[in-house]
Amino acid sequence: MKVAIVKYNAGNIYSVIHALNRLGVNPILTDDAAELRAADKVLFPGQGEARQAMGYLREHGLDEVIRSLQQPVLGICIGQQLMCRHSEEGDTDCLGIFPVDVKRFCPQRHEDKVPHMGWNQVKMGNGEFFKREASQSAERTMENGQWKMDNGLFSGVNDGDYVYFVHSYYVPLCAETIATTDYILPYSAALHKDNFYATQFHPEKSGAVGERILENFLKL
Amino acid sequence: MDVKDGQTVKGTNFVNLRHAGDPVELGKAYSEQGADELVFLDITASHEGRKTFTDMVTRVAATVNIPFSVGGGIGELKDVDRLLNAGADKVSVNSAALRNPGLIDEITSHFGSQVCIVAIDAHQDEQGQWTCYLNGGRIPTDRSLFEWAHEAQERGAGEILFTSMNHDGVKAGFANEALRRLSDSLSIPIIASGGAGCKEHFRDTFIEGHSDAALAASVFHFGEIPIPELKQYLKSEGINVRL
């Protein structure tokens, strides 16, 4: 299987490479359009600042390349945020794959520390938004009184499992939300639309649960 | 994990060192047991030692699937760059930041607040004053713990790792009074370090010390407190932990 990681100016992709290596996959790191299009899976990870990252992607024509990918694509952390429509970080227009705008956390109490850094629980489905938009029930079903995730990315992951986050901006709940986390407010821990998947948390740093999510992605 | 020449060691009151194994193997074992984060501290002073430590960081990054931070011997931005490139998630700065506080601004403007832990070793005197120390607790400064922690936050530090020299190695509990004052007055997470001897000490530092996280070494290295048992206990005490 050919797995490509999008090469751009957002740091710390080493842990993603190591995590894939542990799953027996040797990914290529590339900004070449042909190589990205030819890969079976594409990962779009990173840590960085939205405006600089989008500037780099546009300059290198990677914005069009990422938008037009047909194979499963997984955005991680800033990758997820860049796949949205717009980010409050640097007032930046992003890739627009997910029709939702990224907001900055507004602390409400002393305990609300920003960045949100550390382990937190994910809940399957799209939370409060789900109640308002009943049409989005396709990806989760009630089984024995427990929500069960039908989306392949979270197969085998339980409601309430812990994953690792580091971020100051968040994606609000939307129709594409497939998992939520509650920190200051409930927000999108993961998104899915067509062949595009994204997580706000770092599966590559989330222990056995994260490993399972990456493994699921490779099987999509 | 304190690392010297590629081996884990742990001091008692910052003096006597005892061996406690290979840091990579130990780190892997801890992550499998349920540790939430690992801290590797390079206590080698030599240039060769630094190279050995960087190689170890690369091996940890390849082996361990939870976040880890590294510290010790970080004097300038290029040290941070080297360690992050080797795969560390965060760095902790201590003496170098006290000597040159602008280092915190440099690190956080280049790599973001989330990578920068400011580690503080402080000692409380008989009058109750907390003073920061340099070089692993060897050289006193004229900086007060609270004033320095506040400045570190203002300069962009993402977290404060506070080690009480009075409590470290004594195994009689963390410095909860000082921790509580730090946690209540700062808006960044405070990691408690120094003093863990039993499970109750961890509970106390979360409840009484308002700590955001607790760090310990020897009680884990010598198997005195198994991590799964500790986390079960904390959960039963109503503390939010990942199981």
Short mmCIF file of C-alpha atoms in Angstrom, two decimals, chain B residues 7 12 30 42 49 99 109 137 145 169 181 198 224:
data_model
loop_
_atom_site.label_atom_id
_atom_site.label_comp_id
_atom_site.label_asym_id
_atom_site.label_seq_id
_atom_site.Cartn_x
_atom_site.Cartn_y
_atom_site.Cartn_z
CA GLN B 7 20.65 5.13 31.25
CA THR B 12 17.14 11.30 46.10
CA TYR B 30 5.10 2.92 31.08
CA ASP B 42 19.21 14.73 30.14
CA GLY B 49 26.30 12.77 26.20
CA ARG B 99 19.59 33.00 32.92
CA SER B 109 7.33 32.28 18.77
CA GLY B 137 19.08 22.59 42.50
CA LEU B 145 8.99 30.93 42.50
CA GLY B 169 12.84 12.27 47.17
CA ARG B 181 -1.09 29.08 44.71
CA CYS B 198 1.95 6.64 47.86
CA GLU B 224 6.31 0.72 44.40
#
